[in-house]
PDB file of C-alpha atoms and ligand atoms in Angstrom:
ATOM      1  CA  MET A  49       0.000   0.000   0.000  1.00 98.00           C
ATOM      2  CA  ARG A  50       1.210   3.504  -0.868  1.00 98.00           C
ATOM      3  CA  ILE A  51       0.221   6.156   1.694  1.00 99.00           C
ATOM      4  CA  GLY A  52       0.383   9.892   1.083  1.00 99.00           C
ATOM      5  CA  VAL A  53       0.310  12.339   3.974  1.00 99.00           C
ATOM      6  CA  ILE A  54      -0.172  16.098   3.619  1.00 99.00           C
ATOM      7  CA  SER A  55       1.294  17.948   6.595  1.00 99.00           C
ATOM      8  CA  LEU A  56       2.945  21.224   7.551  1.00 99.00           C
ATOM      9  CA  PHE A  57       5.165  19.098   9.842  1.00 98.00           C
ATOM     10  CA  PRO A  58       6.369  16.334   7.482  1.00 99.00           C
ATOM     11  CA  GLU A  59       9.212  15.264   9.794  1.00 98.00           C
ATOM     12  CA  MET A  60       6.731  14.624  12.592  1.00 98.00           C
ATOM     13  CA  VAL A  61       4.969  12.122  10.332  1.00 98.00           C
ATOM     14  CA  SER A  62       8.070  10.472   8.844  1.00 98.00           C
ATOM     15  CA  THR A  63       9.713  10.182  12.271  1.00 98.00           C
ATOM     16  CA  ILE A  64       6.750   8.524  14.006  1.00 98.00           C
ATOM     17  CA  ALA A  65       6.483   6.150  11.034  1.00 98.00           C
ATOM     18  CA  GLU A  66      10.044   4.873  11.573  1.00 98.00           C
ATOM     19  CA  TYR A  67       9.029   3.014  14.729  1.00 98.00           C
ATOM     20  CA  GLY A  68       7.547  -0.400  15.464  1.00 98.00           C
ATOM     21  CA  VAL A  69       5.269  -2.274  13.105  1.00 98.00           C
ATOM     22  CA  VAL A  70       4.850   0.643  10.648  1.00 98.00           C
ATOM     23  CA  GLY A  71       8.617   1.243  10.494  1.00 98.00           C
ATOM     24  CA  ARG A  72       9.256  -2.427   9.795  1.00 98.00           C
ATOM     25  CA  ALA A  73       6.543  -2.453   7.095  1.00 98.00           C
ATOM     26  CA  GLN A  74       8.302   0.487   5.377  1.00 98.00           C
ATOM     27  CA  ARG A  75      11.725  -1.130   5.556  1.00 98.00           C
ATOM     28  CA  ARG A  76      10.280  -4.362   4.098  1.00 98.00           C
ATOM     29  CA  GLU A  77       8.589  -2.256   1.360  1.00 98.00           C
ATOM     30  CA  LEU A  78       5.143  -3.575   2.287  1.00 98.00           C
ATOM     31  CA  ILE A  79       4.142   0.098   2.438  1.00 99.00           C
ATOM     32  CA  ALA A  80       5.596   3.350   1.086  1.00 98.00           C
ATOM     33  CA  LEU A  81       5.003   6.672   2.836  1.00 99.00           C
ATOM     34  CA  LEU A  82       5.024   9.866   0.731  1.00 98.00           C
ATOM     35  CA  VAL A  83       4.808  13.064   2.758  1.00 99.00           C
ATOM     36  CA  GLU A  84       4.114  16.425   1.104  1.00 99.00           C
ATOM     37  CA  ASN A  85       4.296  19.835   2.775  1.00 99.00           C
ATOM     38  CA  PRO A  86       1.816  22.452   1.469  1.00 99.00           C
ATOM     39  CA  ARG A  87       4.462  25.104   2.240  1.00 99.00           C
ATOM     40  CA  ASP A  88       6.558  23.690  -0.613  1.00 99.00           C
ATOM     41  CA  PHE A  89       3.684  24.586  -2.962  1.00 99.00           C
ATOM     42  CA  THR A  90       3.406  28.308  -2.225  1.00 98.00           C
ATOM     43  CA  ASP A  91       4.582  31.065  -4.575  1.00 98.00           C
ATOM     44  CA  ASP A  92       4.940  34.085  -2.266  1.00 98.00           C
ATOM     45  CA  ALA A  93       8.121  35.156  -0.464  1.00 98.00           C
ATOM     46  CA  HIS A  94       6.640  34.268   2.947  1.00 98.00           C
ATOM     47  CA  ARG A  95       5.503  30.787   1.814  1.00 98.00           C
ATOM     48  CA  THR A  96       2.051  31.511   3.228  1.00 98.00           C
ATOM     49  CA  VAL A  97      -0.195  28.496   3.842  1.00 99.00           C
ATOM     50  CA  ASP A  98      -2.839  30.143   6.052  1.00 98.00           C
ATOM     51  CA  ASP A  99      -4.994  33.268   6.169  1.00 98.00           C
ATOM     52  CA  ARG A 100      -7.572  34.996   8.387  1.00 98.00           C
ATOM     53  CA  PRO A 101     -11.092  33.532   8.491  1.00 98.00           C
ATOM     54  CA  TYR A 102     -13.800  35.339   6.501  1.00 98.00           C
ATOM     55  CA  GLY A 103     -16.386  36.584   8.994  1.00 98.00           C
ATOM     56  CA  GLY A 104     -13.731  37.205  11.612  1.00 98.00           C
ATOM     57  CA  GLY A 105     -12.920  35.311  14.759  1.00 98.00           C
ATOM     58  CA  PRO A 106      -9.797  33.785  16.243  1.00 97.00           C
ATOM     59  CA  GLY A 107      -7.186  31.686  14.524  1.00 98.00           C
ATOM     60  CA  MET A 108      -6.225  31.036  10.938  1.00 98.00           C
ATOM     61  CA  VAL A 109      -7.511  28.810   8.131  1.00 98.00           C
ATOM     62  CA  MET A 110      -5.408  26.736   5.713  1.00 99.00           C
ATOM     63  CA  LYS A 111      -5.602  28.134   2.178  1.00 98.00           C
ATOM     64  CA  TYR A 112      -7.035  26.135  -0.731  1.00 99.00           C
ATOM     65  CA  ALA A 113      -4.242  26.480  -3.323  1.00 98.00           C
ATOM     66  CA  PRO A 114      -1.204  25.087  -1.413  1.00 99.00           C
ATOM     67  CA  LEU A 115      -3.335  22.163  -0.221  1.00 99.00           C
ATOM     68  CA  ALA A 116      -4.529  21.390  -3.742  1.00 99.00           C
ATOM     69  CA  ALA A 117      -0.966  21.437  -5.108  1.00 99.00           C
ATOM     70  CA  ALA A 118       0.365  19.242  -2.272  1.00 99.00           C
ATOM     71  CA  VAL A 119      -2.413  16.692  -2.778  1.00 99.00           C
ATOM     72  CA  GLN A 120      -1.748  16.662  -6.530  1.00 98.00           C
ATOM     73  CA  ALA A 121       1.970  16.009  -5.878  1.00 98.00           C
ATOM     74  CA  ALA A 122       1.085  13.130  -3.535  1.00 98.00           C
ATOM     75  CA  ARG A 123      -1.409  11.662  -6.023  1.00 98.00           C
ATOM     76  CA  GLU A 124       1.278  11.578  -8.747  1.00 98.00           C
ATOM     77  CA  LYS A 125       3.234   9.099  -6.586  1.00 98.00           C
ATOM     78  CA  LEU A 126       0.192   6.911  -5.837  1.00 98.00           C
ATOM     79  CA  PRO A 127      -2.056   4.548  -7.807  1.00 98.00           C
ATOM     80  CA  GLN A 128      -5.079   6.150  -9.541  1.00 98.00           C
ATOM     81  CA  GLY A 129      -8.268   6.685  -7.592  1.00 96.00           C
ATOM     82  CA  CYS A 130      -6.836   6.726  -4.045  1.00 98.00           C
ATOM     83  CA  PRO A 131      -9.220   8.460  -1.641  1.00 99.00           C
ATOM     84  CA  LEU A 132      -8.263  11.729   0.046  1.00 99.00           C
ATOM     85  CA  ILE A 133      -9.116  11.449   3.742  1.00 99.00           C
ATOM     86  CA  TYR A 134      -9.276  14.502   6.029  1.00 99.00           C
ATOM     87  CA  LEU A 135      -8.936  14.029   9.785  1.00 99.00           C
ATOM     88  CA  SER A 136     -11.193  16.256  11.868  1.00 99.00           C
ATOM     89  CA  PRO A 137     -13.671  16.097  14.755  1.00 99.00           C
ATOM     90  CA  GLN A 138     -16.459  16.650  12.161  1.00 98.00           C
ATOM     91  CA  GLY A 139     -15.695  13.291  10.517  1.00 98.00           C
ATOM     92  CA  LYS A 140     -17.297   9.887  10.860  1.00 98.00           C
ATOM     93  CA  VAL A 141     -15.874   8.122  13.895  1.00 98.00           C
ATOM     94  CA  PHE A 142     -13.035   5.804  12.816  1.00 98.00           C
ATOM     95  CA  ASP A 143     -13.346   2.177  13.894  1.00 97.00           C
ATOM     96  CA  GLN A 144     -11.929  -1.276  13.129  1.00 96.00           C
ATOM     97  CA  ALA A 145     -14.438  -1.837  10.305  1.00 96.00           C
ATOM     98  CA  ILE A 146     -13.199   1.336   8.547  1.00 98.00           C
ATOM     99  CA  ALA A 147      -9.590   0.223   9.132  1.00 98.00           C
ATOM    100  CA  ARG A 148     -10.408  -3.120   7.464  1.00 97.00           C
ATOM    101  CA  ARG A 149     -12.000  -1.343   4.469  1.00 98.00           C
ATOM    102  CA  LEU A 150      -9.024   1.020   4.008  1.00 98.00           C
ATOM    103  CA  ALA A 151      -6.593  -1.922   4.264  1.00 98.00           C
ATOM    104  CA  GLU A 152      -8.114  -3.291   1.010  1.00 98.00           C
ATOM    105  CA  LEU A 153      -7.020  -0.183  -0.961  1.00 98.00           C
ATOM    106  CA  PRO A 154      -3.834   0.132  -3.040  1.00 98.00           C
ATOM    107  CA  GLY A 155      -3.279   3.558  -1.491  1.00 98.00           C
ATOM    108  CA  MET A 156      -4.762   6.537   0.335  1.00 99.00           C
ATOM    109  CA  VAL A 157      -3.901  10.173   1.043  1.00 99.00           C
ATOM    110  CA  LEU A 158      -4.350  11.502   4.580  1.00 99.00           C
ATOM    111  CA  LEU A 159      -4.662  15.249   5.079  1.00 99.00           C
ATOM    112  CA  ALA A 160      -3.518  16.586   8.462  1.00 99.00           C
ATOM    113  CA  GLY A 161      -4.816  20.081   9.124  1.00 99.00           C
ATOM    114  CA  ARG A 162      -3.460  22.735  11.492  1.00 98.00           C
ATOM    115  CA  TYR A 163      -4.800  26.015  12.941  1.00 98.00           C
ATOM    116  CA  GLU A 164      -8.624  26.165  12.903  1.00 98.00           C
ATOM    117  CA  GLY A 165      -8.739  23.750   9.966  1.00 98.00           C
ATOM    118  CA  ILE A 166      -8.949  24.033   6.174  1.00 98.00           C
ATOM    119  CA  ASP A 167     -11.085  26.066   3.743  1.00 99.00           C
ATOM    120  CA  GLU A 168     -14.485  24.325   3.560  1.00 98.00           C
ATOM    121  CA  ARG A 169     -14.424  24.496  -0.256  1.00 98.00           C
ATOM    122  CA  PHE A 170     -11.430  22.166  -0.228  1.00 99.00           C
ATOM    123  CA  ILE A 171     -13.400  19.615   1.817  1.00 99.00           C
ATOM    124  CA  GLU A 172     -16.411  19.920  -0.508  1.00 98.00           C
ATOM    125  CA  SER A 173     -14.492  19.572  -3.770  1.00 98.00           C
ATOM    126  CA  GLN A 174     -11.409  17.442  -2.969  1.00 98.00           C
ATOM    127  CA  VAL A 175     -11.947  15.390   0.191  1.00 99.00           C
ATOM    128  CA  ASP A 176     -13.499  11.934  -0.301  1.00 99.00           C
ATOM    129  CA  GLU A 177     -13.936  11.020   3.340  1.00 98.00           C
ATOM    130  CA  GLU A 178     -13.717  12.904   6.664  1.00 99.00           C
ATOM    131  CA  LEU A 179     -12.718  10.768   9.658  1.00 99.00           C
ATOM    132  CA  SER A 180     -12.494  11.489  13.390  1.00 99.00           C
ATOM    133  CA  LEU A 181     -10.782   9.522  16.137  1.00 99.00           C
ATOM    134  CA  GLY A 182     -13.475  10.633  18.586  1.00 98.00           C
ATOM    135  CA  ASP A 183     -15.022  13.605  20.347  1.00 98.00           C
ATOM    136  CA  PHE A 184     -11.927  15.568  21.246  1.00 98.00           C
ATOM    137  CA  VAL A 185      -9.872  18.348  19.663  1.00 98.00           C
ATOM    138  CA  LEU A 186      -6.221  18.075  18.637  1.00 99.00           C
ATOM    139  CA  SER A 187      -4.010  20.994  17.609  1.00 98.00           C
ATOM    140  CA  GLY A 188      -3.143  19.161  14.398  1.00 98.00           C
ATOM    141  CA  GLY A 189      -4.330  16.205  12.342  1.00 99.00           C
ATOM    142  CA  GLU A 190      -0.926  14.471  12.241  1.00 99.00           C
ATOM    143  CA  ILE A 191      -1.425  12.296  15.313  1.00 98.00           C
ATOM    144  CA  ALA A 192      -4.906  11.294  14.104  1.00 99.00           C
ATOM    145  CA  ALA A 193      -3.470  10.461  10.657  1.00 99.00           C
ATOM    146  CA  MET A 194      -0.738   8.353  12.271  1.00 98.00           C
ATOM    147  CA  ALA A 195      -3.357   6.486  14.309  1.00 98.00           C
ATOM    148  CA  VAL A 196      -5.266   5.642  11.113  1.00 99.00           C
ATOM    149  CA  ILE A 197      -2.039   4.581   9.360  1.00 99.00           C
ATOM    150  CA  ASP A 198      -1.056   2.352  12.291  1.00 98.00           C
ATOM    151  CA  ALA A 199      -4.494   0.705  12.505  1.00 98.00           C
ATOM    152  CA  VAL A 200      -4.550   0.054   8.736  1.00 98.00           C
ATOM    153  CA  VAL A 201      -0.931  -1.030   8.171  1.00 98.00           C
ATOM    154  CA  ARG A 202      -1.015  -3.713  10.870  1.00 97.00           C
ATOM    155  CA  LEU A 203      -3.902  -5.356   8.966  1.00 97.00           C
ATOM    156  CA  LEU A 204      -1.978  -5.637   5.671  1.00 98.00           C
ATOM    157  CA  PRO A 205      -0.969  -9.157   4.630  1.00 97.00           C
ATOM    158  CA  GLY A 206       2.533 -10.062   5.839  1.00 97.00           C
ATOM    159  CA  VAL A 207       2.953  -7.051   8.147  1.00 98.00           C
ATOM    160  CA  LEU A 208       2.398  -8.903  11.428  1.00 97.00           C
ATOM    161  CA  GLY A 209       4.170 -12.155  12.205  1.00 94.00           C
ATOM    162  CA  ASP A 210       2.217 -15.294  13.211  1.00 90.00           C
ATOM    163  CA  ASP A 211       2.612 -14.582  16.933  1.00 88.00           C
ATOM    164  CA  GLU A 212       1.506 -10.940  16.543  1.00 91.00           C
ATOM    165  CA  SER A 213      -1.467 -11.920  14.333  1.00 86.00           C
ATOM    166  CA  ALA A 214      -4.262  -9.362  13.998  1.00 85.00           C
ATOM    167  CA  ALA A 215      -6.860 -12.143  13.728  1.00 81.00           C
ATOM    168  CA  GLN A 216      -7.361 -12.418  17.506  1.00 76.00           C
ATOM    169  CA  ASP A 217      -7.259  -8.675  18.180  1.00 83.00           C
ATOM    170  CA  SER A 218      -9.690  -6.765  20.230  1.00 78.00           C
ATOM    171  CA  PHE A 219     -12.579  -5.732  17.894  1.00 85.00           C
ATOM    172  CA  MET A 220     -11.859  -8.336  15.225  1.00 72.00           C
ATOM    173  CA  GLU A 221     -14.858 -10.096  16.775  1.00 90.00           C
ATOM    174  CA  GLY A 222     -16.528  -6.847  17.769  1.00 95.00           C
ATOM    175  CA  LEU A 223     -15.476  -7.284  21.405  1.00 97.00           C
ATOM    176  CA  LEU A 224     -12.889  -5.829  23.775  1.00 97.00           C
ATOM    177  CA  ASP A 225      -9.762  -7.869  24.414  1.00 96.00           C
ATOM    178  CA  TYR A 226      -9.434 -10.336  27.300  1.00 96.00           C
ATOM    179  CA  PRO A 227      -6.936  -9.530  30.113  1.00 97.00           C
ATOM    180  CA  HIS A 228      -3.272 -10.474  29.678  1.00 96.00           C
ATOM    181  CA  TYR A 229      -0.775 -11.650  32.319  1.00 98.00           C
ATOM    182  CA  THR A 230       2.936 -12.454  32.382  1.00 98.00           C
ATOM    183  CA  ARG A 231       5.495 -13.409  35.031  1.00 98.00           C
ATOM    184  CA  PRO A 232       5.721 -13.267  37.977  1.00 98.00           C
ATOM    185  CA  GLU A 233       2.821 -15.458  39.121  1.00 98.00           C
ATOM    186  CA  LYS A 234       2.286 -13.253  42.173  1.00 98.00           C
ATOM    187  CA  VAL A 235       2.418  -9.438  42.463  1.00 98.00           C
ATOM    188  CA  GLY A 236       1.820  -8.706  46.153  1.00 98.00           C
ATOM    189  CA  ASP A 237      -1.509 -10.419  46.898  1.00 98.00           C
ATOM    190  CA  ASN A 238      -2.495 -10.552  43.250  1.00 98.00           C
ATOM    191  CA  GLU A 239      -2.175 -13.916  41.552  1.00 98.00           C
ATOM    192  CA  VAL A 240      -2.503 -14.836  37.906  1.00 98.00           C
ATOM    193  CA  PRO A 241      -5.903 -16.504  37.275  1.00 98.00           C
ATOM    194  CA  LYS A 242      -5.242 -20.228  37.915  1.00 98.00           C
ATOM    195  CA  VAL A 243      -6.778 -21.426  34.640  1.00 98.00           C
ATOM    196  CA  LEU A 244      -3.975 -19.668  32.703  1.00 98.00           C
ATOM    197  CA  LEU A 245      -1.390 -21.906  34.455  1.00 98.00           C
ATOM    198  CA  SER A 246      -3.356 -25.120  33.821  1.00 98.00           C
ATOM    199  CA  GLY A 247      -1.982 -25.886  30.357  1.00 98.00           C
ATOM    200  CA  ASP A 248      -5.549 -26.830  29.334  1.00 98.00           C
ATOM    201  CA  HIS A 249      -5.844 -24.851  26.080  1.00 98.00           C
ATOM    202  CA  ALA A 250      -9.554 -25.452  25.566  1.00 98.00           C
ATOM    203  CA  ARG A 251     -10.336 -24.151  29.104  1.00 98.00           C
ATOM    204  CA  ILE A 252      -8.009 -21.180  28.615  1.00 98.00           C
ATOM    205  CA  GLU A 253      -9.673 -20.252  25.332  1.00 96.00           C
ATOM    206  CA  ARG A 254     -13.128 -20.535  26.933  1.00 97.00           C
ATOM    207  CA  TRP A 255     -12.031 -18.357  29.904  1.00 98.00           C
ATOM    208  CA  ARG A 256     -10.644 -15.697  27.547  1.00 97.00           C
ATOM    209  CA  ARG A 257     -13.867 -15.614  25.488  1.00 97.00           C
ATOM    210  CA  LYS A 258     -15.829 -15.252  28.741  1.00 97.00           C
ATOM    211  CA  GLN A 259     -13.599 -12.374  29.917  1.00 98.00           C
ATOM    212  CA  ALA A 260     -13.874 -10.595  26.545  1.00 97.00           C
ATOM    213  CA  LEU A 261     -17.671 -10.840  26.681  1.00 97.00           C
ATOM    214  CA  GLY A 262     -17.871  -9.789  30.344  1.00 98.00           C
ATOM    215  CA  ARG A 263     -15.567  -6.786  29.988  1.00 98.00           C
ATOM    216  CA  SER A 264     -17.344  -5.664  26.836  1.00 98.00           C
ATOM    217  CA  PHE A 265     -20.717  -5.888  28.619  1.00 98.00           C
ATOM    218  CA  LEU A 266     -19.485  -3.910  31.643  1.00 98.00           C
ATOM    219  CA  ARG A 267     -17.409  -1.274  29.837  1.00 98.00           C
ATOM    220  CA  ARG A 268     -18.993  -0.982  26.373  1.00 98.00           C
ATOM    221  CA  PRO A 269     -22.555  -2.374  26.491  1.00 98.00           C
ATOM    222  CA  GLU A 270     -23.292  -0.950  23.019  1.00 97.00           C
ATOM    223  CA  LEU A 271     -20.764  -3.428  21.553  1.00 97.00           C
ATOM    224  CA  ILE A 272     -22.794  -6.321  23.007  1.00 98.00           C
ATOM    225  CA  GLU A 273     -26.083  -4.862  21.713  1.00 97.00           C
ATOM    226  CA  LYS A 274     -24.619  -4.604  18.180  1.00 95.00           C
ATOM    227  CA  LEU A 275     -23.477  -8.260  18.238  1.00 95.00           C
ATOM    228  CA  GLU A 276     -26.629 -10.333  19.005  1.00 94.00           C
ATOM    229  CA  LEU A 277     -24.935 -13.056  21.082  1.00 96.00           C
ATOM    230  CA  ASP A 278     -25.411 -16.721  20.176  1.00 97.00           C
ATOM    231  CA  ASP A 279     -26.510 -19.180  22.904  1.00 98.00           C
ATOM    232  CA  GLU A 280     -22.947 -20.132  23.826  1.00 97.00           C
ATOM    233  CA  GLN A 281     -21.834 -16.506  24.156  1.00 97.00           C
ATOM    234  CA  GLN A 282     -24.925 -15.703  26.244  1.00 98.00           C
ATOM    235  CA  ALA A 283     -24.106 -18.638  28.562  1.00 98.00           C
ATOM    236  CA  LEU A 284     -20.495 -17.422  28.927  1.00 98.00           C
ATOM    237  CA  LEU A 285     -21.661 -13.886  29.709  1.00 98.00           C
ATOM    238  CA  ASP A 286     -24.159 -15.185  32.304  1.00 98.00           C
ATOM    239  CA  GLU A 287     -21.353 -17.204  33.898  1.00 98.00           C
ATOM    240  CA  PHE A 288     -19.081 -14.105  33.944  1.00 98.00           C
ATOM    241  CA  LEU A 289     -21.775 -11.988  35.617  1.00 98.00           C
ATOM    242  CA  LYS A 290     -22.495 -14.717  38.196  1.00 98.00           C
ATOM    243  CA  GLU A 291     -18.767 -14.901  39.065  1.00 98.00           C
ATOM    244  CA  GLN A 292     -18.617 -11.111  39.132  1.00 98.00           C
ATOM    245  CA  ARG A 293     -21.456 -10.978  41.702  1.00 97.00           C
ATOM    246  CA  LEU A 294     -19.680 -13.647  43.828  1.00 96.00           C
ATOM    247  CA  LYS A 295     -16.480 -11.548  43.769  1.00 94.00           C
ATOM    248  CA  GLU A 296     -18.357  -8.409  44.794  1.00 94.00           C
ATOM    249  CA  HIS A 297     -20.025 -10.365  47.624  1.00 92.00           C
ATOM    250  CA  ARG A 298     -16.611 -11.472  48.967  1.00 94.00           C
ATOM    251  CA  GLN A 299     -15.365  -7.821  49.132  1.00 89.00           C
TER     252      GLN A 299
HETATM  253  C1  LIG B 510      -8.674  15.320  14.249  1.00 54.66           C
HETATM  254  C2  LIG B 510      -8.067  16.538  13.960  1.00 54.66           C
HETATM  255  C3  LIG B 510      -9.288  16.178  16.357  1.00 54.66           C
HETATM  256  C4  LIG B 510      -9.282  15.142  15.467  1.00 54.66           C
HETATM  257  C5  LIG B 510      -8.126  17.544  14.890  1.00 54.66           C
HETATM  258  C6  LIG B 510      -9.948  13.857  15.810  1.00 54.66           C
HETATM  259  N1  LIG B 510      -8.713  17.332  16.089  1.00 54.66           N
HETATM  260  N2  LIG B 510     -10.773  13.844  16.856  1.00 54.66           N
HETATM  261  N3  LIG B 510      -7.603  18.781  14.705  1.00 54.66           N
HETATM  262  O1  LIG B 510      -9.722  12.873  15.123  1.00 54.66           O
HETATM  263  C7  LIG B 510      -8.171  20.767  11.862  1.00 54.66           C
HETATM  264  C8  LIG B 510      -7.042  21.469  12.513  1.00 54.66           C
HETATM  265  C9  LIG B 510      -8.371  19.465  12.534  1.00 54.66           C
HETATM  266  C10 LIG B 510      -6.619  20.664  13.667  1.00 54.66           C
HETATM  267  C11 LIG B 510      -7.196  19.305  13.458  1.00 54.66           C
END
């Protein structure tokens, strides 16, 4: 996959993308990252990328022309028809299903805004999709763009090794992850759940499915409502809640 990013801070993007799974995917040429700076597409002496908002008010707005030229430069290095995605709180909330859809594409361009955002006419005429990480405001779109890139790249074939596999991730089944433990067996009074030391893989898998269901029900009930549990999942959840009530009773 070829990924374009439009940013006034290109080194912020390229530096973050050197690390971890995304960095390894670049070095193995499973992805290519092409970063364009709108400031390189200005024609005035001050290399102006922003201007005052029509109608007044605080802050500045990113100008149409440098953005259009930067996006065009990125598109020239990408396959035809790649969507231009703008990150902003006004976008559709990004989730694992969107990550899976984007991971099918040969490429995409992510636009990271700064200041108060970009000229609305650029969104209307050039942006294919507006995405948000959630109901909060960032001072720039770069970190949101990097989150989308990370979520998408780790789904690409060959990016994760067998032991890192994305197949068992949180959300791949529409549920939160089960809890994880490693050595030592005891931290103060807190012991690792005994079933995880049993070596009985069928019981361990069942316990993990039960925990994933129980935690999702307690922390994110809307995930459970979306799923429509089958009889086995409902039985596991009932068992989790019964054990939960026993625990509460003991405290
Ligand atoms: C994205 C971008 C929040 C998000 C942003 C988000 N804030 N919730 N800020 O995904 C335009 C200028 C948007 C700053 C950018």
